[in-house]
PDB file of C-alpha atoms in Angstrom:
ATOM      1  CA  MET Z   1     -49.665  -5.121 -11.189  1.00  0.00           C
ATOM      2  CA  ARG Z   2     -50.162  -2.759 -14.646  1.00  0.00           C
ATOM      3  CA  LEU Z   3     -49.450  -0.064 -11.826  1.00  0.00           C
ATOM      4  CA  ALA Z   4     -45.756  -1.195 -11.443  1.00  0.00           C
ATOM      5  CA  LYS Z   5     -45.422  -1.855 -15.031  1.00  0.00           C
ATOM      6  CA  MET Z   6     -46.041   2.052 -15.550  1.00  0.00           C
ATOM      7  CA  TRP Z   7     -43.506   3.067 -12.729  1.00  0.00           C
ATOM      8  CA  SER Z   8     -40.735   1.030 -14.187  1.00  0.00           C
ATOM      9  CA  ALA Z   9     -41.446   2.436 -17.976  1.00  0.00           C
ATOM     10  CA  ALA Z  10     -41.638   6.161 -16.276  1.00  0.00           C
ATOM     11  CA  THR Z  11     -38.709   5.468 -14.629  1.00  0.00           C
ATOM     12  CA  VAL Z  12     -36.601   4.238 -17.237  1.00  0.00           C
ATOM     13  CA  THR Z  13     -37.642   7.047 -18.947  1.00  0.00           C
ATOM     14  CA  ALA Z  14     -36.335   9.627 -16.847  1.00  0.00           C
ATOM     15  CA  ALA Z  15     -33.391   8.113 -16.388  1.00  0.00           C
ATOM     16  CA  ALA Z  16     -32.689   8.053 -20.591  1.00  0.00           C
ATOM     17  CA  LEU Z  17     -33.507  12.092 -20.523  1.00  0.00           C
ATOM     18  CA  LEU Z  18     -31.475  12.446 -17.737  1.00  0.00           C
ATOM     19  CA  ALA Z  19     -28.355  10.703 -19.753  1.00  0.00           C
ATOM     20  CA  VAL Z  20     -28.890  12.239 -22.848  1.00  0.00           C
ATOM     21  CA  ILE Z  21     -29.292  15.420 -21.168  1.00  0.00           C
ATOM     22  CA  GLY Z  22     -26.082  15.057 -19.486  1.00  0.00           C
ATOM     23  CA  ILE Z  23     -27.314  16.058 -15.730  1.00  0.00           C
ATOM     24  CA  PRO Z  24     -25.436  13.641 -13.325  1.00  0.00           C
ATOM     25  CA  SER Z  25     -27.156  11.745 -11.241  1.00  0.00           C
ATOM     26  CA  PRO Z  26     -27.022  11.112  -7.485  1.00  0.00           C
ATOM     27  CA  ALA Z  27     -25.248   7.854  -6.204  1.00  0.00           C
ATOM     28  CA  SER Z  28     -27.430   5.684  -4.861  1.00  0.00           C
ATOM     29  CA  ALA Z  29     -26.899   3.768  -1.618  1.00  0.00           C
ATOM     30  CA  ALA Z  30     -25.761   0.544  -2.710  1.00  0.00           C
ATOM     31  CA  ALA Z  31     -23.426   1.830  -5.901  1.00  0.00           C
ATOM     32  CA  THR Z  32     -19.486   2.507  -6.053  1.00  0.00           C
ATOM     33  CA  ALA Z  33     -19.100   5.254  -7.839  1.00  0.00           C
ATOM     34  CA  TYR Z  34     -15.757   5.338 -10.006  1.00  0.00           C
ATOM     35  CA  ASN Z  35     -13.320   8.064 -11.760  1.00  0.00           C
ATOM     36  CA  THR Z  36     -11.143   5.718 -13.447  1.00  0.00           C
ATOM     37  CA  LYS Z  37      -9.146   5.407 -17.036  1.00  0.00           C
ATOM     38  CA  SER Z  38      -7.293   2.677 -18.624  1.00  0.00           C
ATOM     39  CA  SER Z  39      -3.500   3.541 -19.254  1.00  0.00           C
ATOM     40  CA  THR Z  40      -0.322   2.451 -20.511  1.00  0.00           C
ATOM     41  CA  LEU Z  41       2.023   2.864 -17.913  1.00  0.00           C
ATOM     42  CA  ALA Z  42       5.707   2.697 -18.347  1.00  0.00           C
ATOM     43  CA  GLY Z  43       7.899   0.614 -15.731  1.00  0.00           C
ATOM     44  CA  SER Z  44      10.268   3.051 -15.650  1.00  0.00           C
ATOM     45  CA  PRO Z  45       8.547   6.351 -15.369  1.00  0.00           C
ATOM     46  CA  THR Z  46      10.548   9.862 -15.495  1.00  0.00           C
ATOM     47  CA  ASP Z  47       9.811  13.373 -14.224  1.00  0.00           C
ATOM     48  CA  GLY Z  48       9.055  14.229 -17.722  1.00  0.00           C
ATOM     49  CA  LEU Z  49       6.408  12.115 -18.531  1.00  0.00           C
ATOM     50  CA  ALA Z  50       2.930  13.678 -18.963  1.00  0.00           C
ATOM     51  CA  THR Z  51       0.407  13.770 -15.859  1.00  0.00           C
ATOM     52  CA  ILE Z  52      -2.934  12.268 -16.515  1.00  0.00           C
ATOM     53  CA  CYS Z  53      -5.640  13.830 -14.851  1.00  0.00           C
ATOM     54  CA  LEU Z  54      -9.425  12.700 -15.144  1.00  0.00           C
ATOM     55  CA  THR Z  55     -12.099  15.652 -14.193  1.00  0.00           C
ATOM     56  CA  LYS Z  56     -16.063  14.726 -14.008  1.00  0.00           C
ATOM     57  CA  ASN Z  57     -18.668  15.921 -12.361  1.00  0.00           C
ATOM     58  CA  ILE Z  58     -20.588  13.977 -10.015  1.00  0.00           C
ATOM     59  CA  ALA Z  59     -24.012  14.734  -7.555  1.00  0.00           C
ATOM     60  CA  LEU Z  60     -23.629  13.094  -4.251  1.00  0.00           C
ATOM     61  CA  ALA Z  61     -26.636  12.791  -1.779  1.00  0.00           C
ATOM     62  CA  SER Z  62     -25.254  13.738   1.748  1.00  0.00           C
ATOM     63  CA  GLY Z  63     -23.540  11.004   4.226  1.00  0.00           C
ATOM     64  CA  ALA Z  64     -20.247   9.482   4.509  1.00  0.00           C
ATOM     65  CA  TYR Z  65     -18.259   7.738   2.180  1.00  0.00           C
ATOM     66  CA  LYS Z  66     -15.334   5.666   1.835  1.00  0.00           C
ATOM     67  CA  TRP Z  67     -12.720   7.737  -0.783  1.00  0.00           C
ATOM     68  CA  GLY Z  68     -10.200   6.115  -2.137  1.00  0.00           C
ATOM     69  CA  TYR Z  69      -7.578   4.515  -5.408  1.00  0.00           C
ATOM     70  CA  VAL Z  70      -8.200   2.361  -7.770  1.00  0.00           C
ATOM     71  CA  MET Z  71      -4.751   0.626  -9.224  1.00  0.00           C
ATOM     72  CA  TYR Z  72      -4.640  -2.406 -10.903  1.00  0.00           C
ATOM     73  CA  GLY Z  73      -8.480  -2.332 -11.492  1.00  0.00           C
ATOM     74  CA  THR Z  74      -8.492  -2.977  -7.893  1.00  0.00           C
ATOM     75  CA  ASN Z  75     -10.406  -0.339  -4.857  1.00  0.00           C
ATOM     76  CA  TYR Z  76      -7.465  -0.081  -2.330  1.00  0.00           C
ATOM     77  CA  ASP Z  77      -9.218   0.589   0.919  1.00  0.00           C
ATOM     78  CA  THR Z  78      -5.472   1.218   2.573  1.00  0.00           C
ATOM     79  CA  GLU Z  79      -4.991   4.230   0.753  1.00  0.00           C
ATOM     80  CA  SER Z  80      -8.678   5.635   1.505  1.00  0.00           C
ATOM     81  CA  ARG Z  81     -10.615   7.905   3.727  1.00  0.00           C
ATOM     82  CA  ASN Z  82     -13.808   8.132   5.285  1.00  0.00           C
ATOM     83  CA  ILE Z  83     -15.208  11.770   4.269  1.00  0.00           C
ATOM     84  CA  SER Z  84     -18.683  13.096   5.092  1.00  0.00           C
ATOM     85  CA  LEU Z  85     -20.270  14.981   2.441  1.00  0.00           C
ATOM     86  CA  ALA Z  86     -23.161  17.740   1.760  1.00  0.00           C
ATOM     87  CA  ALA Z  87     -25.625  16.862  -0.657  1.00  0.00           C
ATOM     88  CA  GLY Z  88     -24.576  18.458  -4.102  1.00  0.00           C
ATOM     89  CA  THR Z  89     -22.598  18.286  -7.411  1.00  0.00           C
ATOM     90  CA  TYR Z  90     -18.960  17.714  -7.104  1.00  0.00           C
ATOM     91  CA  LYS Z  91     -15.801  18.286  -9.453  1.00  0.00           C
ATOM     92  CA  TRP Z  92     -13.991  15.235  -8.688  1.00  0.00           C
ATOM     93  CA  THR Z  93     -10.257  15.057 -10.418  1.00  0.00           C
ATOM     94  CA  GLN Z  94      -7.912  11.772 -10.180  1.00  0.00           C
ATOM     95  CA  CYS Z  95      -4.589  11.922 -11.275  1.00  0.00           C
ATOM     96  CA  ILE Z  96      -1.074   9.868 -11.730  1.00  0.00           C
ATOM     97  CA  ASP Z  97       1.776  11.807 -12.062  1.00  0.00           C
ATOM     98  CA  PRO Z  98       5.104  10.142 -13.184  1.00  0.00           C
ATOM     99  CA  ARG Z  99       7.722  10.447 -11.050  1.00  0.00           C
ATOM    100  CA  ASN Z 100      11.554   9.061 -11.503  1.00  0.00           C
ATOM    101  CA  GLY Z 101      10.930   5.529 -10.772  1.00  0.00           C
ATOM    102  CA  PHE Z 102       7.534   5.614  -9.530  1.00  0.00           C
ATOM    103  CA  TYR Z 103       3.829   7.110  -9.791  1.00  0.00           C
ATOM    104  CA  ASP Z 104       2.549   9.911  -7.285  1.00  0.00           C
ATOM    105  CA  LEU Z 105      -1.814   9.152  -7.547  1.00  0.00           C
ATOM    106  CA  SER Z 106      -3.697  12.259  -5.962  1.00  0.00           C
ATOM    107  CA  GLY Z 107      -7.019  12.895  -5.671  1.00  0.00           C
ATOM    108  CA  SER Z 108      -9.614  15.948  -4.957  1.00  0.00           C
ATOM    109  CA  LEU Z 109     -13.249  16.662  -4.594  1.00  0.00           C
ATOM    110  CA  GLN Z 110     -14.716  20.062  -4.654  1.00  0.00           C
ATOM    111  CA  VAL Z 111     -18.557  20.759  -4.250  1.00  0.00           C
ATOM    112  CA  ILE Z 112     -19.393  23.214  -7.498  1.00  0.00           C
ATOM    113  CA  VAL Z 113     -21.602  26.532  -5.875  1.00  0.00           C
ATOM    114  CA  ASP Z 114     -22.107  29.451  -8.326  1.00  0.00           C
ATOM    115  CA  THR Z 115     -20.873  31.940  -5.961  1.00  0.00           C
ATOM    116  CA  ASP Z 116     -18.567  30.842  -3.349  1.00  0.00           C
ATOM    117  CA  PRO Z 117     -16.537  27.332  -4.502  1.00  0.00           C
ATOM    118  CA  LEU Z 118     -15.632  25.559  -0.882  1.00  0.00           C
ATOM    119  CA  PRO Z 119     -12.449  24.333  -0.795  1.00  0.00           C
ATOM    120  CA  PRO Z 120     -12.067  20.973  -2.113  1.00  0.00           C
ATOM    121  CA  ALA Z 121     -10.848  18.082   0.208  1.00  0.00           C
ATOM    122  CA  TYR Z 122      -7.870  15.988  -1.039  1.00  0.00           C
ATOM    123  CA  LEU Z 123      -6.711  12.166  -0.997  1.00  0.00           C
ATOM    124  CA  PRO Z 124      -2.934  11.917   0.647  1.00  0.00           C
ATOM    125  CA  VAL Z 125      -0.570  11.218  -2.305  1.00  0.00           C
ATOM    126  CA  TRP Z 126       0.037   7.710  -3.074  1.00  0.00           C
ATOM    127  CA  SER Z 127       3.092   6.513  -3.807  1.00  0.00           C
ATOM    128  CA  VAL Z 128       2.985   3.217  -6.693  1.00  0.00           C
ATOM    129  CA  ASP Z 129       5.671   1.396  -8.504  1.00  0.00           C
ATOM    130  CA  ILE Z 130       5.021  -0.294 -12.169  1.00  0.00           C
ATOM    131  CA  VAL Z 131       7.389  -3.036 -12.319  1.00  0.00           C
ATOM    132  CA  SER Z 132       7.066  -3.405 -16.160  1.00  0.00           C
ATOM    133  CA  THR Z 133       5.432  -1.303 -18.741  1.00  0.00           C
ATOM    134  CA  THR Z 134       1.798  -2.733 -18.770  1.00  0.00           C
ATOM    135  CA  THR Z 135      -1.661  -1.468 -19.495  1.00  0.00           C
ATOM    136  CA  MET Z 136      -3.865  -1.032 -16.206  1.00  0.00           C
ATOM    137  CA  THR Z 137      -7.110   0.650 -14.938  1.00  0.00           C
ATOM    138  CA  TRP Z 138      -6.051   3.410 -12.080  1.00  0.00           C
ATOM    139  CA  GLY Z 139      -8.545   6.500 -10.784  1.00  0.00           C
ATOM    140  CA  GLY Z 140     -10.700   6.869  -8.110  1.00  0.00           C
ATOM    141  CA  TYR Z 141     -13.936   5.457  -6.335  1.00  0.00           C
ATOM    142  CA  LEU Z 142     -16.809   6.579  -3.607  1.00  0.00           C
ATOM    143  CA  ASP Z 143     -18.247   4.145  -1.917  1.00  0.00           C
ATOM    144  CA  PRO Z 144     -21.416   5.261   0.132  1.00  0.00           C
ATOM    145  CA  ALA Z 145     -21.293   3.893   3.607  1.00  0.00           C
ATOM    146  CA  PHE Z 146     -25.427   4.893   4.129  1.00  0.00           C
TER     147      PHE Z 146
END
């Protein structure tokens, strides 16, 4: 019992230290990772409105993932792809680009390598209509399949 308490305290201390110094932590097998933002989106967007992009670094374990879009705060599995990733730290970018009357969502994942970056992987562009101006959560998710 005492060993379990010591292990728990050490784990919490290590996690807190990693969070403070900004080292990305790996996604666990049970946890879906998100790269999302809440924004006010116009009901009648035009090409002149600014594109919004979210970029973060994420440490991932080797394995298969389902990678897809989040819109209206919901994971859209129909707009996803299955992807196998090597263990490493990735630059994860999700963008929403206003077009004339709709928005294009896009996503990319690129492994971060000091000497020779590999080409990024992309999600297919997904066009979404917004009926009226509203604030919503949009972005992407990575769901470990292991």
